[in-house]
Tab-separated table of C-alpha atoms in Angstrom:
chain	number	residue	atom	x	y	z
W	1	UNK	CA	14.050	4.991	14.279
W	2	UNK	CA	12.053	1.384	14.161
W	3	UNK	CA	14.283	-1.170	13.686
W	4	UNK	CA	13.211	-3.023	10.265
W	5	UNK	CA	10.449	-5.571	10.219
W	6	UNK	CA	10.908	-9.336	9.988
W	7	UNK	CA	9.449	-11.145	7.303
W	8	UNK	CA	7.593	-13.974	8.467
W	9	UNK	CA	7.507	-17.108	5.333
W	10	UNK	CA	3.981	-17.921	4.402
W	11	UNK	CA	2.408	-21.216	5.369
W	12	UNK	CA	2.652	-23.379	2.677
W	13	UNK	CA	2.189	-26.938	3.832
W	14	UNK	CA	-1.279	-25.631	5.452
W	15	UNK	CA	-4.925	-26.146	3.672
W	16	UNK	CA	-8.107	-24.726	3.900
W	17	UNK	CA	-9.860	-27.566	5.491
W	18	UNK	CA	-6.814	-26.804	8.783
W	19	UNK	CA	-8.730	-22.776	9.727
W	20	UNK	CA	-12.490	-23.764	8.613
W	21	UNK	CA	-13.600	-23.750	12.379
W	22	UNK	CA	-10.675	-21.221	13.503
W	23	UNK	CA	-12.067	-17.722	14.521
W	24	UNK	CA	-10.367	-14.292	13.040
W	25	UNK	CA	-10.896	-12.135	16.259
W	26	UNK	CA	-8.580	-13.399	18.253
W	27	UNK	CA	-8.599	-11.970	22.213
W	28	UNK	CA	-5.678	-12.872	24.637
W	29	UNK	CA	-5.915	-13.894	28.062
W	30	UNK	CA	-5.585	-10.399	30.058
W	31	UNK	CA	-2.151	-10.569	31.888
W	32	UNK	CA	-0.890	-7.153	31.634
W	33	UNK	CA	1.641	-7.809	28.813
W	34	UNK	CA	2.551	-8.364	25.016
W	35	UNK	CA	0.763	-11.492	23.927
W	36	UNK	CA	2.836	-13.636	20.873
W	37	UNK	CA	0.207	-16.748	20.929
W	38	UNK	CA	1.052	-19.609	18.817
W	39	UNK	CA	-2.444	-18.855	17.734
W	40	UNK	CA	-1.550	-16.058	16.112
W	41	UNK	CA	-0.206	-18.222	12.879
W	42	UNK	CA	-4.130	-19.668	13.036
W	43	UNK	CA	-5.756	-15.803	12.489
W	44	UNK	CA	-6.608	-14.132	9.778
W	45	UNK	CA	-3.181	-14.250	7.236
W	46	UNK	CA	-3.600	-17.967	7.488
W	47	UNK	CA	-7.036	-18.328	6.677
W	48	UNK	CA	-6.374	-15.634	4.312
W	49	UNK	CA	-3.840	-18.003	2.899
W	50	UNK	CA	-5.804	-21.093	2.766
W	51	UNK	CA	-8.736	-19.467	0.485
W	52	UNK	CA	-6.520	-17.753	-1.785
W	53	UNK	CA	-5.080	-20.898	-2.490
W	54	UNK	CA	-8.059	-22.700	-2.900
W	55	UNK	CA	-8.941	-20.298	-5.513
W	56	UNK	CA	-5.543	-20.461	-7.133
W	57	UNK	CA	-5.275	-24.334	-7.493
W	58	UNK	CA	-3.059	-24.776	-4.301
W	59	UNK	CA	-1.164	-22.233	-4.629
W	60	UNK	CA	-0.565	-19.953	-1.855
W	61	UNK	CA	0.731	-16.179	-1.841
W	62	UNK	CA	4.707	-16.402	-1.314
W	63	UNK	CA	6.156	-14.625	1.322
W	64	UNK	CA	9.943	-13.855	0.621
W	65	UNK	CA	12.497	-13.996	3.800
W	66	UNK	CA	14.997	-12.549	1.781
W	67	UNK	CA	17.123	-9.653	3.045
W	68	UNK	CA	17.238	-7.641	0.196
W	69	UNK	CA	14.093	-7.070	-2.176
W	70	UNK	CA	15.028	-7.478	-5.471
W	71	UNK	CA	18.384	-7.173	-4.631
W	72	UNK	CA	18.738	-3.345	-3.020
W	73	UNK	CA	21.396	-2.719	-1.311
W	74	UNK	CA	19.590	0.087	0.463
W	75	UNK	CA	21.470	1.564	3.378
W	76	UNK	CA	21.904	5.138	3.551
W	77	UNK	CA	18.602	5.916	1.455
W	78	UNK	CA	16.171	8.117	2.924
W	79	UNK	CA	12.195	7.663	2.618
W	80	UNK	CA	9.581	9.794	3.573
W	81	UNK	CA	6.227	8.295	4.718
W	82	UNK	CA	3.237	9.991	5.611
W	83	UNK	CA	2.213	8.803	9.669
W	84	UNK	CA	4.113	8.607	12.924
W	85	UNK	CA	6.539	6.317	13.683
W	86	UNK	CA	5.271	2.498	13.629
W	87	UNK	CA	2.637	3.561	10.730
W	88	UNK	CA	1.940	0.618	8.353
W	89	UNK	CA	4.298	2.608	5.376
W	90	UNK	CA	7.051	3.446	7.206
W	91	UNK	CA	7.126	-0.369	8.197
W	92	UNK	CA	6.456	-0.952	4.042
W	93	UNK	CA	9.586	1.406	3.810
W	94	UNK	CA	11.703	-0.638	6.111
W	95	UNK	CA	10.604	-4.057	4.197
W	96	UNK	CA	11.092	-2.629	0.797
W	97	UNK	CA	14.965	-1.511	1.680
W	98	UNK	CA	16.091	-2.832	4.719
W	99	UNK	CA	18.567	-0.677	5.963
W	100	UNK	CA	16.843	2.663	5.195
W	101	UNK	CA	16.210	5.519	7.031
W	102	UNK	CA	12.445	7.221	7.511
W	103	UNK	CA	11.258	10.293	7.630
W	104	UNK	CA	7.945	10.843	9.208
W	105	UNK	CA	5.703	13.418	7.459
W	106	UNK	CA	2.276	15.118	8.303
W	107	UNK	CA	0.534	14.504	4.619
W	108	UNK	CA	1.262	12.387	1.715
W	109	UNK	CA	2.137	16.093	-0.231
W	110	UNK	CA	4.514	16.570	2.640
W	111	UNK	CA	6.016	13.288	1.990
W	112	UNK	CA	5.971	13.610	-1.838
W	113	UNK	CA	8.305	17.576	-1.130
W	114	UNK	CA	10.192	15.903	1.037
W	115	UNK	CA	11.682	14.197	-2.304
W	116	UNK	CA	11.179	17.308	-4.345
W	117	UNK	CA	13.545	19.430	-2.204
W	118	UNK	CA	15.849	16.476	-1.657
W	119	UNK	CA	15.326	16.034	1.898
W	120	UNK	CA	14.302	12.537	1.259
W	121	UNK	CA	15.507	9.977	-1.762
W	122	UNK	CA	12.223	7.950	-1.569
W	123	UNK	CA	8.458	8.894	-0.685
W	124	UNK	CA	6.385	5.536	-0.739
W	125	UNK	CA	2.547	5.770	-0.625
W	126	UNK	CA	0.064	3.741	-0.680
W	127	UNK	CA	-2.380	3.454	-3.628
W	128	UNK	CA	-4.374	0.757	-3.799
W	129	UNK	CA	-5.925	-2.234	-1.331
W	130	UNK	CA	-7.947	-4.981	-1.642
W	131	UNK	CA	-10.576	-3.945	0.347
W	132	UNK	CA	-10.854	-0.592	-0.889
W	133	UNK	CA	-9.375	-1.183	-4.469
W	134	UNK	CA	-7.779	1.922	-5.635
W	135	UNK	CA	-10.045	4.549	-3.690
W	136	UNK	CA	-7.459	5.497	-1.423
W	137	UNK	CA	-7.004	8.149	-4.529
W	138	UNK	CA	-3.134	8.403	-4.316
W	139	UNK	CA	-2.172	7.576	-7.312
W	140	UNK	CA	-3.081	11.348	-8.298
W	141	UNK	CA	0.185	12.727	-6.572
W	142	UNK	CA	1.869	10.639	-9.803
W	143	UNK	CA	0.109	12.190	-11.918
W	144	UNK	CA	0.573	15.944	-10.423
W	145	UNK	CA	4.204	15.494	-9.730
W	146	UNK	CA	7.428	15.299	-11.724
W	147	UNK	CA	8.509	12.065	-9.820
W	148	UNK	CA	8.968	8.114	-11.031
W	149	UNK	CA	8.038	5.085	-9.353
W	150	UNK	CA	10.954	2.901	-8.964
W	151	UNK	CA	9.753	0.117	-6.430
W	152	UNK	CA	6.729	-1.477	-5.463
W	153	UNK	CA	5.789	-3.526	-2.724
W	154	UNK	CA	2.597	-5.416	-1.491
W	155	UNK	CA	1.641	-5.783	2.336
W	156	UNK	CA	-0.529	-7.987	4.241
W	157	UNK	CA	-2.276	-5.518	6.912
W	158	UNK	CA	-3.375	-6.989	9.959
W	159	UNK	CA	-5.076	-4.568	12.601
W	160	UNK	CA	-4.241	-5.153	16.139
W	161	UNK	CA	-6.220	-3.538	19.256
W	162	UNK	CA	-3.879	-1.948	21.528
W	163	UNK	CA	-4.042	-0.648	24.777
W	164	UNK	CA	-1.720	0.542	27.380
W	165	UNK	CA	-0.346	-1.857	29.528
W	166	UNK	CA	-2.422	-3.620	32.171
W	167	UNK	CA	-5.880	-2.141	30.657
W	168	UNK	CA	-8.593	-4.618	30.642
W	169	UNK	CA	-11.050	-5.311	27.446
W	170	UNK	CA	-13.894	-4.230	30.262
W	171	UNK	CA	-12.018	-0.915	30.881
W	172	UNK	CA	-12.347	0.149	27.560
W	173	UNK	CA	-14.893	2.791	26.284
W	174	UNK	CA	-13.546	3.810	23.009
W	175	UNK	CA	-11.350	3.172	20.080
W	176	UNK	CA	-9.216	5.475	17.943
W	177	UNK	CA	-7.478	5.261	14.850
W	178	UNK	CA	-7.355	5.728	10.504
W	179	UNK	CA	-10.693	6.393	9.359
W	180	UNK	CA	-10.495	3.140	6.770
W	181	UNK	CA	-8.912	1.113	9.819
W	182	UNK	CA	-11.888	1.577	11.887
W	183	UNK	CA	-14.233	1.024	8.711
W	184	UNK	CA	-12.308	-1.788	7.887
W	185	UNK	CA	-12.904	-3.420	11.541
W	186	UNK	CA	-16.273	-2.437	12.385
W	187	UNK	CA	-17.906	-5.817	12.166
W	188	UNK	CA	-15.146	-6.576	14.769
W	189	UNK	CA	-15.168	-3.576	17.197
W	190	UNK	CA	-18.942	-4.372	17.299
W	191	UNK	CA	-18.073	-7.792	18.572
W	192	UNK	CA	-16.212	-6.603	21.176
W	193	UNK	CA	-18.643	-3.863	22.320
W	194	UNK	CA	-16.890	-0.861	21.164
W	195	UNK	CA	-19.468	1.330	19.348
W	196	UNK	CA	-17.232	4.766	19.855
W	197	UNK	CA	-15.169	5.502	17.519
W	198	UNK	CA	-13.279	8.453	16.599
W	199	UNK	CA	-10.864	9.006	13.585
W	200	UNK	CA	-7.311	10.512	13.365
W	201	UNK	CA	-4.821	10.942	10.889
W	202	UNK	CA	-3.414	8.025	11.015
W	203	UNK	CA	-2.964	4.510	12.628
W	204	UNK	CA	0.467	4.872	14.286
W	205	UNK	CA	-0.626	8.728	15.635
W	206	UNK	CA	-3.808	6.969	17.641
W	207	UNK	CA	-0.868	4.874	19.459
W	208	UNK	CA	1.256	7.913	20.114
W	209	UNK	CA	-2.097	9.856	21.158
W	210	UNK	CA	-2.471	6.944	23.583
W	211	UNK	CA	0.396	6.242	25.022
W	212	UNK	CA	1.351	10.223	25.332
W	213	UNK	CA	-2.228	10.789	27.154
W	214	UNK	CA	-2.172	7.866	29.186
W	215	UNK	CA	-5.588	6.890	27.855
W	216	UNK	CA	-6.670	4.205	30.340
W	217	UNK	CA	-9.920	3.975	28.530
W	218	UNK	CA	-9.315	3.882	24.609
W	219	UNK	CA	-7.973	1.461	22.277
W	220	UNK	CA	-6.223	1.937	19.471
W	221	UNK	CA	-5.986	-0.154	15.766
W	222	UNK	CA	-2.798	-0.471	14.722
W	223	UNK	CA	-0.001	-2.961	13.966
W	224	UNK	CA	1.463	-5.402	16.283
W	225	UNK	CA	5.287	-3.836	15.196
W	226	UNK	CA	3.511	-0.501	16.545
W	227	UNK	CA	2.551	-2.577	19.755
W	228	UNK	CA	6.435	-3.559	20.515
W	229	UNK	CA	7.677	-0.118	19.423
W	230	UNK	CA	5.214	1.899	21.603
W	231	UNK	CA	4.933	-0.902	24.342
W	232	UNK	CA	1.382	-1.695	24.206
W	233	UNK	CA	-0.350	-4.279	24.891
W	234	UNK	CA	-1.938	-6.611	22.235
W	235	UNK	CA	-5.536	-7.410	23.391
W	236	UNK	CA	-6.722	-9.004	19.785
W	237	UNK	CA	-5.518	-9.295	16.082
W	238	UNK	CA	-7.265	-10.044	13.409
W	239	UNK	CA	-10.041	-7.327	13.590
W	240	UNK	CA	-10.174	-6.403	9.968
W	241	UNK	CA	-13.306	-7.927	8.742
W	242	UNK	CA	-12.134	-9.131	5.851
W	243	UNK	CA	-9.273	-11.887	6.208
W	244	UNK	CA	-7.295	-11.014	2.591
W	245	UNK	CA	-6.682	-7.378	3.759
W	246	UNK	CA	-3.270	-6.049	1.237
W	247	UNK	CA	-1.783	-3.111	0.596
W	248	UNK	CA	0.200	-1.936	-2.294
W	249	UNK	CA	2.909	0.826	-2.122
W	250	UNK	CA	4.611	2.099	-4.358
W	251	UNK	CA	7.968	4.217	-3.975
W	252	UNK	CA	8.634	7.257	-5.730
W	253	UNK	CA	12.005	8.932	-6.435
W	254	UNK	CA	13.180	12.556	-8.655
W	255	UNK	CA	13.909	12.171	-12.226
W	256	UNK	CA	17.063	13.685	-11.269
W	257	UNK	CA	18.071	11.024	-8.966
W	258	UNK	CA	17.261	8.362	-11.184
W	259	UNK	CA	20.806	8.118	-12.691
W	260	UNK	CA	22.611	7.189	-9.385
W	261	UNK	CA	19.241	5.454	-8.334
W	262	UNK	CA	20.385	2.085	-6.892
W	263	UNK	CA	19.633	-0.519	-9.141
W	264	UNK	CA	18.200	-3.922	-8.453
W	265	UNK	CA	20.978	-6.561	-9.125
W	266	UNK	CA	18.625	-9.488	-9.376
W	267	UNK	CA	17.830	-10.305	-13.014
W	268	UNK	CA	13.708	-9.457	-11.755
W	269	UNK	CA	11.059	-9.185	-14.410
W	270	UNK	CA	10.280	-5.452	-15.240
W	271	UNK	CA	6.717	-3.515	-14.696
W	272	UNK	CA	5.942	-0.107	-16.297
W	273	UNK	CA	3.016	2.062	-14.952
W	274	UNK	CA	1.629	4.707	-17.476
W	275	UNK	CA	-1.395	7.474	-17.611
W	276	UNK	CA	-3.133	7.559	-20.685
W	277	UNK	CA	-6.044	10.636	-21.199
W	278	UNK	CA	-8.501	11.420	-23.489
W	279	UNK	CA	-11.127	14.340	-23.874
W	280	UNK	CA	-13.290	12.203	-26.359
W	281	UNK	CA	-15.132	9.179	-24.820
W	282	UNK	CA	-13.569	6.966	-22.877
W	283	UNK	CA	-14.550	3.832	-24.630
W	284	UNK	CA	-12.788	4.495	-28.079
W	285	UNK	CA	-9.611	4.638	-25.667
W	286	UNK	CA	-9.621	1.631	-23.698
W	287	UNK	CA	-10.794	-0.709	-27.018
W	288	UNK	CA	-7.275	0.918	-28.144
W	289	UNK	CA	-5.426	0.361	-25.110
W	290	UNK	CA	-6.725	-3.304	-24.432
W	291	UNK	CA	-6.113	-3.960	-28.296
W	292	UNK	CA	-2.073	-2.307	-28.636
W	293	UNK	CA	-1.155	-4.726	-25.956
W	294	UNK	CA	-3.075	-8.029	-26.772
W	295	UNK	CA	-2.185	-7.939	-30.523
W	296	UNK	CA	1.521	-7.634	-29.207
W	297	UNK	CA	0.941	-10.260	-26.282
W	298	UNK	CA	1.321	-8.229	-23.502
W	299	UNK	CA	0.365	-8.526	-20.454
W	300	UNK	CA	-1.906	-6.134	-18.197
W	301	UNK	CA	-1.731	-6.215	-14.152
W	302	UNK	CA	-3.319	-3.005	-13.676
W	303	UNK	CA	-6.241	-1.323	-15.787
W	304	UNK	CA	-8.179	1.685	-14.216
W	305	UNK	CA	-10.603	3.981	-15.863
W	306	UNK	CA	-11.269	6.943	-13.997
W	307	UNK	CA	-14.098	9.500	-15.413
W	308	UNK	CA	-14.825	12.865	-14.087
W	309	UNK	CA	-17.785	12.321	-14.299
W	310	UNK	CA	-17.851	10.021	-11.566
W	311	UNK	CA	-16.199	11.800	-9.614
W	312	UNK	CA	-17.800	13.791	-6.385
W	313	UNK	CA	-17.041	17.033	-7.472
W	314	UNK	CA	-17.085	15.907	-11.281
W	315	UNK	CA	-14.142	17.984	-11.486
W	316	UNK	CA	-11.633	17.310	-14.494
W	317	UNK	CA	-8.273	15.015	-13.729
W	318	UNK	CA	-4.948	17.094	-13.639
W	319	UNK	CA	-1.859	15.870	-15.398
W	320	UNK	CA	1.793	17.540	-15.136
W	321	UNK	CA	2.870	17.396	-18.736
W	322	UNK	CA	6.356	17.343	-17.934
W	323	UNK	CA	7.456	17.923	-21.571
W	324	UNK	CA	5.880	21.741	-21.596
W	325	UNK	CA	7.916	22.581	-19.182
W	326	UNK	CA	5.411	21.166	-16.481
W	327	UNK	CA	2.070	22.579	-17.096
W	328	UNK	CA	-1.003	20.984	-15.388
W	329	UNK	CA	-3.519	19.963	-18.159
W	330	UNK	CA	-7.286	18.992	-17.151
W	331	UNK	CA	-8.393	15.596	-18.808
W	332	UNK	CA	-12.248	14.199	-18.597
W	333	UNK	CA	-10.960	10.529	-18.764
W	334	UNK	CA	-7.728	9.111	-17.518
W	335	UNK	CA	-6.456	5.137	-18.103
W	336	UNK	CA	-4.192	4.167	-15.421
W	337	UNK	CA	-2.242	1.216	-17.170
W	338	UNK	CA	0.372	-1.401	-15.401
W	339	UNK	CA	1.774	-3.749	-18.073
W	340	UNK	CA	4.564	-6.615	-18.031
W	341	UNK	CA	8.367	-5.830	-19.148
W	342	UNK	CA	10.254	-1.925	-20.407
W	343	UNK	CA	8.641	0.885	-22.270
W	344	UNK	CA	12.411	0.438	-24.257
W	345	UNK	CA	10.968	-3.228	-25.282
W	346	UNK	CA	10.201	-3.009	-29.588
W	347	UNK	CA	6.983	-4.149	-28.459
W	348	UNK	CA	5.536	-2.156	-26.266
W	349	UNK	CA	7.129	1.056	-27.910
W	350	UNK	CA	5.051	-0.132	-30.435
W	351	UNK	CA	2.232	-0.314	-28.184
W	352	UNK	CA	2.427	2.676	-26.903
W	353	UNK	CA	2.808	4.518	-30.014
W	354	UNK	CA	-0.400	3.332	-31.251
W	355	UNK	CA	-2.141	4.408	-28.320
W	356	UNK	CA	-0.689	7.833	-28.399
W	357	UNK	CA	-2.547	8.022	-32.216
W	358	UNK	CA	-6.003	8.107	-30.566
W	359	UNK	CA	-5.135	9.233	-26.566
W	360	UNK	CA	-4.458	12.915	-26.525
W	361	UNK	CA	-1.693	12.614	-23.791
W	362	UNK	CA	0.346	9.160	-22.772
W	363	UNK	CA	3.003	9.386	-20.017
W	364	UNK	CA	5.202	7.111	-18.490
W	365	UNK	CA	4.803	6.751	-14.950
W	366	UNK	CA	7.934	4.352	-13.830
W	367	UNK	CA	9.610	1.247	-14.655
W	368	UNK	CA	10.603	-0.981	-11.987
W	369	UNK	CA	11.042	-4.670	-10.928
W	370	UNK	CA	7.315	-6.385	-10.352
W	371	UNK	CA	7.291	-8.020	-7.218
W	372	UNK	CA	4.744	-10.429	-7.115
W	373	UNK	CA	5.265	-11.224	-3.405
W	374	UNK	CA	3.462	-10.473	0.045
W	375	UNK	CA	5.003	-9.442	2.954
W	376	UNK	CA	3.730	-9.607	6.694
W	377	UNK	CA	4.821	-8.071	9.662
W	378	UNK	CA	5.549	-10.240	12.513
């Protein structure tokens, strides 16, 4: 197993004015080895830094060094991730509870039985990033699945080329990896010449393609913890093309399990995630939804509409109704809705009560500790 990631503190002290003439696409000197520049705290998470804090007032994104997250103790859990070893959730997994174990899976479903059949105590996914927003579409295995979300974690992505050692940028013909990684680095690859590109499963599987073909001429995007644990070499960070590149994961466990779940110690502030679906129109619902909570001052971090309608297929949204015995109903329009503090709050059982007069079906997703911070791999 990967040993767990370090958590490297955000840059505090540093303004925008410090990156303005500081490139993203960083490439190292060829020598044959692992690059760790001291430029590498000048790429893309700084500058990344320095804007969202220009927008906040100052204030930049805090990255927390501390060895437990929210106060876990987490050793001896086991979570299933979808990828190869070194993929971007397995090292989520390892930064959420340090001290877990990981269990690789093919697919997300696979990852999501895993728990089901109690092979794993954790699944974490993936479900929403800033440069894709929530179309990475997993939040439907929550909604299909008898499972709660009990953690959640945010995580700054930063793509890395890779190639096996002593391979030259000139020897390189093509570059492999996630379909979003290369869409999310194409401005880059272009840069750097690399116009073929060809999509696998997932980012960590292009480095064990490469390193188990030998593939002298292909690169791979993936992260620099895949780099060490594969022994690649680093030939440029920073390729996404968009500097504020995060990921949020969320960590599922079985309703079952939830009794001797571990607890978090720390007194953290509380987040509940909930599905609310309609057949009528969707409108009537979120007016309802937007006015339950405000009346009652509470606040949203998460509002989603999703409409059949606008989907491909236009097919209707699934729901396991887990109090009829766990039959799938089909909904037209589905609310995904995040809001601050317990569902066991006066308030927001007040809330939610008043939503389920004019929603046809409300169901509580999880409650868990918000964590508000970003974490980086280093």
């Amino acid at each position: 197993m990967a040993s767990a990631p370090s958590i490297r503190p955000a840059f505090s002290s540093t303004s925008a004015a410090d990156f303005i003439s500081v490139d993203r696409v960083r490439l190292y000197p060829f020598s044959g080895a692992v690059k760790v520049s001291p430029f590498r705290r000048l790429t893309s998470y700084s500058i990344a830094c320095a804007a969202v804090a220009a927008i906040n007032g100052g204030v930049v994104p805090k990255v927390d060094d501390r060895a437990r997250i929210n106060g876990f103790e987490s050793a001896g859990l086991r979570v299933a991730f979808q990828g190869a070893p070194g993929a971007y959730s397995e090292f989520a997994a390892k930064t959420a509870l340090p001290g877990c174990e990981t269990l690789p899976c093919r697919a997300f479903a696979d990852a999501i039985s895993a728990v089901e059949r109690g092979l794993a105590d954790r699944a974490i996914l993936p479900v929403e990033s800033t440069m894709d927003g929530a179309g990475l579409r997993n939040y439907e295995f929550l909604l299909h699945h008898d499972l709660r979300v009990v953690q959640e974690i945010s995580l700054f992505v930063n793509y890395c080329l890779l190639a096996m050692p002593g391979v030259s940028p000139a020897e390189l013909r093509r570059v492999i990896s996630h379909p979003l990684a290369l869409a999310h680095c194409s401005r880059a690859l272009a840069q750097l010449g690399l116009h073929l590109r060809e999509p696998v499963e997932d980012t960590a599987g292009a480095v064990e393609m490469l390193r188990s073909n030998r593939l002298l001429d292909t690169a791979a995007i993936a992260s620099p913890r895949a780099a060490l644990l594969y022994g690649l070499d680093v030939l440029a960070d920073g390729l996404q093309d968009d500097s504020w590149n995060v990921t949020r994961f969320l960590l599922l466990a079985s309703p079952t399990s939830l009794a001797a779940a571990v607890r978090p110690k720390a007194a953290a502030p509380l987040k509940t995630s909930t599905v609310v679906a309609h057949r009528g129109g969707s409108m009537s619902v979120l007016l309802k939804v937007l006015s339950a909570f405000s009346r009652r001052s509470i606040n949203l971090t998460k509002l989603e509409v999703l409409n059949s309608a606008s989907k491909e297929d236009k097919s209707p949204v699934f729901i396991l109704d887990v109090s009829r015995k766990g039959m799938l109903r089909a909904f037209p329009h589905v609310l995904y809705v995040d809001f601050e503090g317990s569902p066991e709050n006066p308030k927001a059982k007040e809330a939610i009560d008043e939503i389920s007069q004019t929603a046809e079906f409300v169901r509580i997703l999880g409650c868990y500790a918000a964590d508000t911070n970003i974490y980086d791999l280093h």
